[in-house]
Coordinates of C-alpha atoms in Angstrom, one line a residue:
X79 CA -4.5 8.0 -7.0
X80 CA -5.9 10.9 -5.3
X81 CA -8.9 13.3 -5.7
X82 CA -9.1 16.5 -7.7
X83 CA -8.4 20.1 -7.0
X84 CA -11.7 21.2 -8.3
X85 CA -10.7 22.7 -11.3
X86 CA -13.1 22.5 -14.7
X87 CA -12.9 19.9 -17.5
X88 CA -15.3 21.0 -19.9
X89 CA -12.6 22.6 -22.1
X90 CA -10.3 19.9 -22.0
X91 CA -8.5 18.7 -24.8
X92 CA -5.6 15.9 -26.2
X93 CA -2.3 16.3 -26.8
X94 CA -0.6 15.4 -29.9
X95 CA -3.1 13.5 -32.7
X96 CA -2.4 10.1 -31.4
X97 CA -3.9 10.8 -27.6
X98 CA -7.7 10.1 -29.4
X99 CA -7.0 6.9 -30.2
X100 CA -5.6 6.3 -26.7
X101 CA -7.8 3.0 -25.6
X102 CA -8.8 5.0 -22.4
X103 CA -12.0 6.7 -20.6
X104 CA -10.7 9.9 -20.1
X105 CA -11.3 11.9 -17.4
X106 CA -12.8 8.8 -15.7
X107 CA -11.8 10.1 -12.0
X108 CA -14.6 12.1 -11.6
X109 CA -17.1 10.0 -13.1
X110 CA -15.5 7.1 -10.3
X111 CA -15.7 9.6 -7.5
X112 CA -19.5 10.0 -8.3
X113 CA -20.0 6.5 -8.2
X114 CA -18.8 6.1 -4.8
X115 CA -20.4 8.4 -3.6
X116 CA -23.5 7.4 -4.7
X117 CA -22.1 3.9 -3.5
X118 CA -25.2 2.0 -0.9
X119 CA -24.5 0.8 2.5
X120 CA -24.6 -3.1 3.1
X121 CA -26.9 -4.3 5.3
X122 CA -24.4 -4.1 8.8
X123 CA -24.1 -7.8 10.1
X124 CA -21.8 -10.5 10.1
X125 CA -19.4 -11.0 7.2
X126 CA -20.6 -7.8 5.6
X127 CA -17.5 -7.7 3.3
X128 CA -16.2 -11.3 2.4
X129 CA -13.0 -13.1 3.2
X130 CA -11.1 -13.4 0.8
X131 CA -11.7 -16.2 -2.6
X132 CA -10.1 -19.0 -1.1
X133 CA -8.9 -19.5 -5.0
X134 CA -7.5 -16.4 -6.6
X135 CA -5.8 -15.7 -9.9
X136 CA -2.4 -16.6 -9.7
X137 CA -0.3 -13.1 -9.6
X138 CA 3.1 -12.5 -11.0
X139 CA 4.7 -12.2 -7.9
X140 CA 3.4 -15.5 -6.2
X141 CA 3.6 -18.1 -8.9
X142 CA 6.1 -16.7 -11.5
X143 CA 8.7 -19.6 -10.6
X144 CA 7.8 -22.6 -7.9
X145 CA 9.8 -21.0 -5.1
X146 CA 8.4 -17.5 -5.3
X147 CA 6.3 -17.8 -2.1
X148 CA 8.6 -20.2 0.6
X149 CA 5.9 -19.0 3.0
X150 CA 3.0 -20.0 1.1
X151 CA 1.6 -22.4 3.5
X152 CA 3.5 -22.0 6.6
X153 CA 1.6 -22.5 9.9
X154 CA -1.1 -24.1 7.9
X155 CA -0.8 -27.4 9.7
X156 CA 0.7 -27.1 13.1
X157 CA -1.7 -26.6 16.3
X158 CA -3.0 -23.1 17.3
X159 CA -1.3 -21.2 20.2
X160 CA -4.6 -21.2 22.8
X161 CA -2.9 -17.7 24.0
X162 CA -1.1 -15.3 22.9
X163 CA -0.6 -11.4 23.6
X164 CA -0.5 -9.7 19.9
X165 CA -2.3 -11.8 17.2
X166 CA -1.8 -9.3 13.8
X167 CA -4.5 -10.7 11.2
X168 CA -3.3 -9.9 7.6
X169 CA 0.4 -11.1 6.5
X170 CA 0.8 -8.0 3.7
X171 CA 2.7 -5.0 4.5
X172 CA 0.9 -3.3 6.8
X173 CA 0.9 -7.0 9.0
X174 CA 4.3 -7.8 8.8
X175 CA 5.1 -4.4 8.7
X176 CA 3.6 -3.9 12.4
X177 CA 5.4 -7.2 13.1
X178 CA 8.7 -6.1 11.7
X179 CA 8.9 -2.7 14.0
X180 CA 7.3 -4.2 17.2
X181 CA 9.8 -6.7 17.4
X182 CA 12.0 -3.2 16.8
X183 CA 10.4 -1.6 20.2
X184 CA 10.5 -5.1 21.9
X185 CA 14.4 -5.7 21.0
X186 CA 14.8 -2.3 23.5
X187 CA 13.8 -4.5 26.7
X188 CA 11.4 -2.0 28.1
X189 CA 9.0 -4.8 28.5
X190 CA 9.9 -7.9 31.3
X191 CA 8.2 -10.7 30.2
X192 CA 8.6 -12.3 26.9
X193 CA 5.5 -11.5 24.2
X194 CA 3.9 -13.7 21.7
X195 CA 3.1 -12.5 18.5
X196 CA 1.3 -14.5 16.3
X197 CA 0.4 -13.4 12.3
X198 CA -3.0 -14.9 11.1
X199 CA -3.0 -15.4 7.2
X200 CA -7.1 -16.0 5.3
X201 CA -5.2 -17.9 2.5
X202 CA -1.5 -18.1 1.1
X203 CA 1.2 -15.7 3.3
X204 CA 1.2 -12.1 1.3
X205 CA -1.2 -13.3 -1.0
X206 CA -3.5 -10.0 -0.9
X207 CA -3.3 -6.8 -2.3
X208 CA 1.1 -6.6 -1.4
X209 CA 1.4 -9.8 -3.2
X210 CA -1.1 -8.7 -6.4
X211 CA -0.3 -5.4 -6.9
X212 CA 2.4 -3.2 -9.1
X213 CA 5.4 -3.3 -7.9
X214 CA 5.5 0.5 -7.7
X215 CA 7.4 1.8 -4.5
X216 CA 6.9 5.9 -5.6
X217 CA 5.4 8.8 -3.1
X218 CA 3.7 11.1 -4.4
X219 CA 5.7 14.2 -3.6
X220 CA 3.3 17.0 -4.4
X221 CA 0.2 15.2 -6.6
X222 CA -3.2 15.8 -4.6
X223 CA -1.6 18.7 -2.7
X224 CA -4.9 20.9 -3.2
X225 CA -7.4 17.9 -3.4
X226 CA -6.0 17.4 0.3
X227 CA -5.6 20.8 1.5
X228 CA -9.1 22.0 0.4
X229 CA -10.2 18.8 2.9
X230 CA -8.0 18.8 5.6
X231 CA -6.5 21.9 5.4
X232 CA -2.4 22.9 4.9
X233 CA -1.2 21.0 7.9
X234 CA -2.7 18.1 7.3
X235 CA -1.6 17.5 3.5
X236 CA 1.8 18.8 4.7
X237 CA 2.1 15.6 7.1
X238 CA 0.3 13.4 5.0
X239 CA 3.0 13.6 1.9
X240 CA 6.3 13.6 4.0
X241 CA 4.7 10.0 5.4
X242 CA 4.9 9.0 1.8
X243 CA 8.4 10.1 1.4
X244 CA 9.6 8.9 4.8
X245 CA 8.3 5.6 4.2
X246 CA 9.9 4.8 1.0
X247 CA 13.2 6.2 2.6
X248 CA 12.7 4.0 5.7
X249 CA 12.2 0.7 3.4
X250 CA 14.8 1.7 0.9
X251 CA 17.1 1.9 4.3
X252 CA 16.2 -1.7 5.7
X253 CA 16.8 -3.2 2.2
X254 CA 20.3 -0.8 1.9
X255 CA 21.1 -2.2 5.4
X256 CA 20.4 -5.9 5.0
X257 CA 21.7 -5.6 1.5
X258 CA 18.5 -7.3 0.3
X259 CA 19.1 -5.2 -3.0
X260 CA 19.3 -7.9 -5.6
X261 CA 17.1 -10.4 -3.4
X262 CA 13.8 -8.2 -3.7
X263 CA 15.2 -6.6 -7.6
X264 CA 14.9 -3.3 -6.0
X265 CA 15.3 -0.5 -8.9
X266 CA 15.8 3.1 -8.6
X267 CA 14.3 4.0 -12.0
X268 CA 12.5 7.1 -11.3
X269 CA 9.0 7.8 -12.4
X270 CA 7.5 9.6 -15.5
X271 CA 4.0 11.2 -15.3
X272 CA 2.1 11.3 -18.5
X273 CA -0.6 14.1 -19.4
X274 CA -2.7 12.7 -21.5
X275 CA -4.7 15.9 -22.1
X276 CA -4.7 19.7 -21.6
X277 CA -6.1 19.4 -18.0
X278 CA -3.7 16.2 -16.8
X279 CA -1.0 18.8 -17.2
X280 CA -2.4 21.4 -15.7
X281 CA -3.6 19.6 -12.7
X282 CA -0.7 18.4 -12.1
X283 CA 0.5 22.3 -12.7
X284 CA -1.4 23.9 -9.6
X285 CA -0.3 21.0 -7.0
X286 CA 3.4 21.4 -8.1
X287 CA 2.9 25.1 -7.5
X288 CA 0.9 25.2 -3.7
X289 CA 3.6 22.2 -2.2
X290 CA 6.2 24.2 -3.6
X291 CA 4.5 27.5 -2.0
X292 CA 4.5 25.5 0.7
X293 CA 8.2 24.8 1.2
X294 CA 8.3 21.1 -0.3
X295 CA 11.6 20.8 -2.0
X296 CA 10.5 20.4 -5.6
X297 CA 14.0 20.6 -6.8
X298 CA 14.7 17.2 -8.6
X299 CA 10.9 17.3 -10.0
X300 CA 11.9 17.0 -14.0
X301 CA 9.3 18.5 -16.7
X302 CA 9.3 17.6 -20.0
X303 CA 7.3 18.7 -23.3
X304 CA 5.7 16.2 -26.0
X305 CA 9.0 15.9 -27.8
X306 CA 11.6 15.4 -25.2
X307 CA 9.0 12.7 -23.9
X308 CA 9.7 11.5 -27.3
X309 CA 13.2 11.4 -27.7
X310 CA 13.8 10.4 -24.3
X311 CA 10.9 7.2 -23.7
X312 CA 9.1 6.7 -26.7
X313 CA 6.1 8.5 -25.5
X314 CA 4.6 11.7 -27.6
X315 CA 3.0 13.0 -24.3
X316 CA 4.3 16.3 -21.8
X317 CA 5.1 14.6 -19.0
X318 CA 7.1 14.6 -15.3
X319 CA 9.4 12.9 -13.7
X320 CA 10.1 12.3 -10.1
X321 CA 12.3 10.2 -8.1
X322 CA 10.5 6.7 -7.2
X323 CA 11.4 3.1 -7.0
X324 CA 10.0 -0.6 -8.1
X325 CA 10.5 -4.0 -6.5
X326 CA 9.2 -7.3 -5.5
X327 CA 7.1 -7.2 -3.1
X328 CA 6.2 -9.9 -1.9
X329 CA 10.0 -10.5 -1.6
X330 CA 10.6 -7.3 0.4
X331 CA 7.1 -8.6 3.0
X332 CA 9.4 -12.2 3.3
X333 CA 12.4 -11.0 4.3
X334 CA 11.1 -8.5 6.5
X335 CA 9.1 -11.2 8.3
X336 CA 12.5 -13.8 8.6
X337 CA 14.0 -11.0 9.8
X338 CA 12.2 -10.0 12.9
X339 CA 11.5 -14.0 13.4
X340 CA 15.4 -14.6 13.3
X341 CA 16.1 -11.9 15.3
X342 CA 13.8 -12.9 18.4
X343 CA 16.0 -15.8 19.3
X344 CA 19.2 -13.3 19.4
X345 CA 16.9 -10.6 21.3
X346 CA 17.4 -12.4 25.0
X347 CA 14.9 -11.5 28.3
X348 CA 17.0 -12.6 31.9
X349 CA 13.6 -13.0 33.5
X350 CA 12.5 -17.0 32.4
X351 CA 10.3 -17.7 35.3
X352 CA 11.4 -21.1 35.3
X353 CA 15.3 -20.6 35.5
X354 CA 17.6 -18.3 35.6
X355 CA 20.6 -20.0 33.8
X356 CA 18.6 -20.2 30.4
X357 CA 17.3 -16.7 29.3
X358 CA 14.0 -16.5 27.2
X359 CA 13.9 -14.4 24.1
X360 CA 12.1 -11.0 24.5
X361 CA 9.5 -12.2 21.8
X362 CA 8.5 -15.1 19.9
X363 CA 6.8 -14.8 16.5
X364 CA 4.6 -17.2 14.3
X365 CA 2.7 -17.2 11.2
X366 CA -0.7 -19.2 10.5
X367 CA -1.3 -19.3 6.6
X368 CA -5.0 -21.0 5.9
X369 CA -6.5 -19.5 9.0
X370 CA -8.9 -17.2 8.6
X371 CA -10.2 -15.3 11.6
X372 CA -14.2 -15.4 11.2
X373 CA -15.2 -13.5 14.1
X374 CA -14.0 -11.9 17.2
X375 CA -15.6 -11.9 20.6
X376 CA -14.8 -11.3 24.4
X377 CA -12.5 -13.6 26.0
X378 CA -12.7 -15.6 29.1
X379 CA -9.3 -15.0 30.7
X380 CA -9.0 -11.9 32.3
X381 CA -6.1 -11.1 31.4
X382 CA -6.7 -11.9 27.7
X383 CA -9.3 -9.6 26.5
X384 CA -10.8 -11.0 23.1
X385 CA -10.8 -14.6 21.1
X386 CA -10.5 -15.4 17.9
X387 CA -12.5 -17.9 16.1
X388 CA -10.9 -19.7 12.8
X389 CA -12.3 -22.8 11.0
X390 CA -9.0 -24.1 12.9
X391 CA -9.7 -23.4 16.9
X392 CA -10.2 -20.5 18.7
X393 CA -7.0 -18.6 20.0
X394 CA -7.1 -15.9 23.2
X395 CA -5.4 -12.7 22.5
X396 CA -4.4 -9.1 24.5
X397 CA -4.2 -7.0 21.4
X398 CA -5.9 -7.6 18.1
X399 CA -4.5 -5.7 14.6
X400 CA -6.7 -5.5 11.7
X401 CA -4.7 -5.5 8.9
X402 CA -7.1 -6.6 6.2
X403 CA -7.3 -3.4 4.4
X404 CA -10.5 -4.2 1.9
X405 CA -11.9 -6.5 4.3
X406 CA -11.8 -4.9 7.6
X407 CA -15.7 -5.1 7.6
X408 CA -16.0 -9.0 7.6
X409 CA -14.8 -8.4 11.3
X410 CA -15.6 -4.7 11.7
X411 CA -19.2 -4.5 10.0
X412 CA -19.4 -0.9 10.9
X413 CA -16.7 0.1 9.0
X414 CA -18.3 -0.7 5.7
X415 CA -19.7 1.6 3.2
X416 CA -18.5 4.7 1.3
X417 CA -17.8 6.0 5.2
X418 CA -15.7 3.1 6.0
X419 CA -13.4 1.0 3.3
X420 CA -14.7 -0.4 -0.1
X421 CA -13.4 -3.2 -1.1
X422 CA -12.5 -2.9 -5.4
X423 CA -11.1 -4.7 -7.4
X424 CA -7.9 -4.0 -9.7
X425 CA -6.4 -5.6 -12.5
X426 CA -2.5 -6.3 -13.9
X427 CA -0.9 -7.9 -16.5
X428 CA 2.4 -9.1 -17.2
X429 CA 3.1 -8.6 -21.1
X430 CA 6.4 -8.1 -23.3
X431 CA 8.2 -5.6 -25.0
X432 CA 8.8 -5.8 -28.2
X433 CA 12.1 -4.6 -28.8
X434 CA 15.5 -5.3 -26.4
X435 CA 16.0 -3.4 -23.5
X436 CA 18.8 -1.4 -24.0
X437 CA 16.0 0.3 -26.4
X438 CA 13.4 0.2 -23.7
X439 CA 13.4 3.1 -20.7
X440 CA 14.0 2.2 -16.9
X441 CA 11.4 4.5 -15.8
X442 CA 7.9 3.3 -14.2
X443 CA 5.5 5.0 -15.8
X444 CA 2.0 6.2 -14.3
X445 CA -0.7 8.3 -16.7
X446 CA -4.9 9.1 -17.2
X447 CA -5.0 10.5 -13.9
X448 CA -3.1 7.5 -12.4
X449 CA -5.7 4.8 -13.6
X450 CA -2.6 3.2 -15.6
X451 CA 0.5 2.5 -14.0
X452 CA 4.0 0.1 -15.6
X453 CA 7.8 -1.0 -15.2
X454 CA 9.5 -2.9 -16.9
X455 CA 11.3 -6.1 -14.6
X456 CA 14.8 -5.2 -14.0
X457 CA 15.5 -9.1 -14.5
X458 CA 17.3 -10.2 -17.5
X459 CA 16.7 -13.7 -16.3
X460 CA 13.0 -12.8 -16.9
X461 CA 13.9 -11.6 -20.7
X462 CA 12.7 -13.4 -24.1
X463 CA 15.2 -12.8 -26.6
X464 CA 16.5 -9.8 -24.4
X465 CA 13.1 -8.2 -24.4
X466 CA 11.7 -7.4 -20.8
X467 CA 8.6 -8.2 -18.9
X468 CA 6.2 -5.3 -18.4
X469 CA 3.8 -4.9 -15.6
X470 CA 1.0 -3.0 -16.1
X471 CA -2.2 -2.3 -13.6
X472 CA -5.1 -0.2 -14.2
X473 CA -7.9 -0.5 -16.5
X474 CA -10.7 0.1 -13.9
X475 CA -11.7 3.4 -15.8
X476 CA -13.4 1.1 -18.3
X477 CA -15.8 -1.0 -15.8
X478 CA -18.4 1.6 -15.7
X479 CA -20.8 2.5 -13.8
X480 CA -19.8 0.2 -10.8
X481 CA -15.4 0.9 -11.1
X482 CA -15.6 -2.6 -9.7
X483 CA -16.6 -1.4 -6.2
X484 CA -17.6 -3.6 -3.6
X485 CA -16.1 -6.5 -5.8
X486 CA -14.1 -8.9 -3.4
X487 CA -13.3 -11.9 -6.1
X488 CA -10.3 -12.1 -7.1
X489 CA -10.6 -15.2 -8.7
X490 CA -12.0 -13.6 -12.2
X491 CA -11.0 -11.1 -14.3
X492 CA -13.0 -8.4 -15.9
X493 CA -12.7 -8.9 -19.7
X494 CA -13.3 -4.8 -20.2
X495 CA -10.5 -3.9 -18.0
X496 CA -8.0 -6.7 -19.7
X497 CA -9.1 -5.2 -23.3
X498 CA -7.5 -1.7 -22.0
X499 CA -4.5 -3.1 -20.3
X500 CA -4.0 -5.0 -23.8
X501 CA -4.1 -2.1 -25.7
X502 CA -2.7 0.7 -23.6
X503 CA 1.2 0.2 -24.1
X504 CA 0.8 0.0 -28.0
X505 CA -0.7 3.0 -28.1
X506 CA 1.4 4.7 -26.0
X507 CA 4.4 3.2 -27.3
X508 CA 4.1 2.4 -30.5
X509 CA 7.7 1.6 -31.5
X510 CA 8.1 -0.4 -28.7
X511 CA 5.3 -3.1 -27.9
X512 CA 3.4 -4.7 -31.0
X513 CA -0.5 -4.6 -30.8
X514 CA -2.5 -8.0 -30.4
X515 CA 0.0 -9.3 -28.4
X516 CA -1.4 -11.4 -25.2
X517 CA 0.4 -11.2 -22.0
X518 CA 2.1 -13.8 -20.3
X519 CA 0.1 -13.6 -17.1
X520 CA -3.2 -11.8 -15.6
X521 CA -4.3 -11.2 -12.0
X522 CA -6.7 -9.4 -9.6
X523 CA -6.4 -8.2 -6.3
X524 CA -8.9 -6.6 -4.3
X525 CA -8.0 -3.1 -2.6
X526 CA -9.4 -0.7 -0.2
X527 CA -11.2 2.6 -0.7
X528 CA -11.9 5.4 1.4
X529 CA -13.7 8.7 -0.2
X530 CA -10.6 10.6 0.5
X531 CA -8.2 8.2 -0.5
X532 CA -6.5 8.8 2.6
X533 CA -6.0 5.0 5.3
X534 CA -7.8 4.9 8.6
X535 CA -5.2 3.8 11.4
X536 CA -5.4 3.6 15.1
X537 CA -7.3 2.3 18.2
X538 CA -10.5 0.6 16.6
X539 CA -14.0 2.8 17.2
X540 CA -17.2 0.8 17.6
X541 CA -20.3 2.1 15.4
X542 CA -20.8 5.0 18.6
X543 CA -17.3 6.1 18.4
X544 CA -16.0 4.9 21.6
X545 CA -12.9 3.1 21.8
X546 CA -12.6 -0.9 21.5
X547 CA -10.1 -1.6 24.1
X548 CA -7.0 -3.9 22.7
X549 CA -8.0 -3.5 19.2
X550 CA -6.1 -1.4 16.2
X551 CA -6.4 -1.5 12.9
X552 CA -4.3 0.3 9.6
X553 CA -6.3 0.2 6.5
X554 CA -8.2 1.8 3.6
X555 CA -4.6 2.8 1.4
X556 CA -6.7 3.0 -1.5
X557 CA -4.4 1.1 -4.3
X558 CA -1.9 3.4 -2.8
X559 CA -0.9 0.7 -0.1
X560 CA 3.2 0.8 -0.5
X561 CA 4.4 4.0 0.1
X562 CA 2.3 4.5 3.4
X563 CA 1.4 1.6 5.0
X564 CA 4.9 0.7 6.4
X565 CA 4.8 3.5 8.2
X566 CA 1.5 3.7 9.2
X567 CA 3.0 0.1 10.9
X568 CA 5.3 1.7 12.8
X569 CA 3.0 4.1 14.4
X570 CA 0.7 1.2 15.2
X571 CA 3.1 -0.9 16.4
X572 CA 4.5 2.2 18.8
X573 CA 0.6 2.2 20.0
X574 CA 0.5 -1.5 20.9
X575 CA 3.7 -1.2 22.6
X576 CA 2.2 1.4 25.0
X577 CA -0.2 -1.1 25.6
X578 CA 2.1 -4.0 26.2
X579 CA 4.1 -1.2 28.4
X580 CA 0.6 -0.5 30.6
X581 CA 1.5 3.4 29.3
X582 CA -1.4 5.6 27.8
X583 CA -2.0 4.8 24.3
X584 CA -0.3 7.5 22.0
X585 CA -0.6 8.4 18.6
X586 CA 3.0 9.4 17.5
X587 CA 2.7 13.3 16.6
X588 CA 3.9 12.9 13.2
X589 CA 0.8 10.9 11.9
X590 CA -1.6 13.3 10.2
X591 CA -4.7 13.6 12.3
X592 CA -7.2 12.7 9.3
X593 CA -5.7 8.9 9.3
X594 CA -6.9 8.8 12.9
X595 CA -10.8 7.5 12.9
X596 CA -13.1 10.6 14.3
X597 CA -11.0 13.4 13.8
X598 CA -12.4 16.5 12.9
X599 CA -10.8 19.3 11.1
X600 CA -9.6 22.3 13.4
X601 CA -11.3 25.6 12.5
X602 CA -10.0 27.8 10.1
X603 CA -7.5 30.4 11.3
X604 CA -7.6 34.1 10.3
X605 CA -3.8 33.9 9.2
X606 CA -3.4 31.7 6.0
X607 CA 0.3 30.7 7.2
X608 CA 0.3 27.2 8.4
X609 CA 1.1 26.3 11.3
X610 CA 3.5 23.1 10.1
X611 CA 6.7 24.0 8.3
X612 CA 7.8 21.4 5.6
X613 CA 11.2 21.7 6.5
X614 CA 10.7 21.0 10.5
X615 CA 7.9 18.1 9.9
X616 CA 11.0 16.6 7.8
X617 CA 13.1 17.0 10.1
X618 CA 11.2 16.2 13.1
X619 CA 9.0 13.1 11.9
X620 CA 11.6 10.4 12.5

């Protein structure tokens, strides 16, 4: 979900009789972007976000079947390394994905010595906001093109959507590669936008129009009125379609961590200190589920710069990633507040369709200004009497005034937000899912909001602004987490291997600027040309 372009609402109106007795808040986004704005800053001090509930609703993706989590524990109950040179705290995507593409870099050899890399885990592996969330995997290709423009300028939102599209490409391309296709049920379904009202639609309108202005290739961008909606998914709604994906993920975040574990023994390094006839690997790499890093301080090695206290034992590192997303402040106290990251709370259902699914659509399905978002499982081992599973997220719209900000328990559920998910599909589909019907299983997970939306990546600031030497961070994805933050790994993981290399830290050019923590927008220009062409950052970003 991104911000608006501004435009008015006063004069809004609903398609179609049936959108007023949608169970929604409409127009709810600006109503939430008030209330975080208005949000207070916590007291700065130790632990001012929470770790994580150490007993959370149980998710679809982590306790559908008895085996859907082989990682659960893992680590849980063997000593602590007392050194190590990387130690990546969060096991979601943005921490394995920084695992997964620096054991990429380290496979290359540019580095002599072999490096430990050790993934710290609050609770059960992936059981955050990868392992609670939709199972969406679509970019938004053009939506929040002017909300971003009119803050960062042309450039910036030019660079900041082809990350979204490059990153599904590049996770789409490991699963293609590993032919992990039927192990993490990815589907290429496509994605169908609803516009609920007047000003949905036209929203949605102006962005298509400035990225396509822009020279963002728009071409397979599918726009359908109220009765093609209709005929074609049930729904009595105008509506788009664009190309997007679902999966498991908490699948695709195991395999991609067996992966670069497996890999390490096959990745060899001819310079074991303590012979020459048996080779070391270039990197070893090891999870801790159940360890929670409480704080962080200086270390007493000198050539290990910080420790890391758990209820566990402490552990020396070289390079610390935060990769805690909502609560980066529990260790980072500065970074809290509508300035820094937010932790709020979403909620998701899993319910059934009522009729088979050769009469159901394939398509995800995102509407009211992305506050509801849906696919069906592509699973027929998941049917009831051939009728599929639906998973469905959003709701938050209805927990006024607060939108659930600065709610960190996952371990409840907010019974105004679970009346709308209950609802919502019946009234958008009316011929295909029966009303009063409770779902098979409810979860929350707890995400994390910036006021733009937009992550914060990069070298760790202190509250002055200076740099915290050894320590990176990706966070802040805003509910928005899958389509960006595996590449927002890469670019960390490229900055702690110029760090492991003894090379300047570099930010890889193709990051947008804004993700980096204390950049300021460049002065406008007296030519309105941008300076980035869509075609060259595509072809230039990889």
């Amino acid at each position: 979900m991104r911000g608006r372009a501004g435009l008015p609402s006063s004069t809004a109106g609903a398609f179609a009789p049936t959108a007023q007795d949608l169970p929604l808040n409409l127009h709810a986004l600006a109503k939430t972007e008030e209330a975080f704005a208005k949000l207070p800053v916590p007291p700065v001090g130790s632990g001012t976000s929470t770790l994580p509930h150490p007993n959370p609703t149980q998710s679809f993706w982590t306790h559908s079947t008895s085996d859907a989590n082989p990682l659960a524990t893992e680590g849980s109950d063997v000593p602590l390394p007392p050194v190590i040179d990387v130690a990546i705290i969060g096991s979601g995507i943005s921490g394995i994905g920084v695992a997964y593409h620096l054991a990429e870099l380290l496979k290359k050899g540019q580095i002599r010595k072999p490096i430990t890399i050790a993934v710290f885990e609050a609770r059960d592996f992936c059981a955050g906001a990868t392992g609670r969330n939709g199972g969406h995997l679509t970019p938004f290709i053009y939506h929040g093109f002017s909300h971003l423009s009119q803050i960062f300028g042309k450039d910036e939102c030019l660079k900041s959507l082809h990350v979204e599209r490059q990153c599904v490409d590049d996770i789409v391309k490991v699963i293609e590669e590993n032919k992990w296709e039927a192990d993490v049920d990815l589907v290429h379904g496509g994605n169908l936008r609803l516009h609920f009202t007047e000003e949905e639609k036209r929203e949605d309108e102006v962005d298509f129009e400035a990225a396509k202005n822009a020279g963002i290739d728009l071409t397979d961008v599918e726009w359908l009125d109220a009765d093609a909606t209709k005929e074609k998914y049930g729904a009595s709604f105008p509506s788009t379609r664009i190309d997007g994906y679902n999966l498991y993920p908490l699948k695709l975040v195991t395999r991609l961590f067996n992966l670069a574990r497996t890999t390490a023994s096959s990745s060899w390094s001819y310079l074991n200190p303590f012979s020459w006839f048996r080779p070391s690997p270039r990197y070893t790499m090891s999870l801790y589920t159940h360890t929670p890093v409480t704080s962080i301080t200086s270390g007493t090695l000198p050539w290990n710069v910080w420790a890391l206290e758990t209820p566990r034992g402490s552990v020396m590192a070289k390079v610390i990633v935060h990769c805690t997303n909502a609560y980066v402040s529990h260790l980072l106290p500065h970074l809290s507040g509508p300035d820094g990251v937010v932790p709020t709370r979403g909620q998701v259902i899993a319910t059934r369709a009522a009729v088979p699914r050769e009469k159901l659509w394939n398509a995800s399905g995102a509407g009211n200004e992305g506050f509801e978002y849906w696919f069906p499982r592509p699973k027929k081992s998941d049917d009831e009497d051939g009728k599929p599973l639906i998973i469905i997220g959003g709701g938050r719209e209805s927990s006024g005034p607060q939108y659930e900000f600065y709610t960190t328990d996952d371990s409840s559920i907010n019974p105004d937000v679970s009346g709308t998910l209950r609802k919502f599909l019946p009234a958008v589909y009316p011929d295909q899912f029966e009303r009063g019907k409770e779902p098979e299983m409810e979860w929350t997970g707890i995400m994390g909001y910036t006021k733009t939306y937009e992550p914060i990546i990069g070298q760790v600031l202190d509250a002055a602004g200076d740099v915290v030497p050894g320590q990176y961070m990706s966070v802040g994805f805003s509910g928005h987490g899958m389509t960006r933050a595996f590449r927002c790994a890469e670019a960390i993981a490229s900055m702690v291997h110029d760090e492991l290399c003894g090379k300047p830290v570099n930010v890889p050019h193709w990051v947008p600027g804004h993700y980096i923590r204390g950049w300021k927008k460049p002065e406008s220009r007296a030519s309105e040309e941008s300076w980035v062409d869509a075609g060259k950052v595509m072809d230039q970003s990889t």
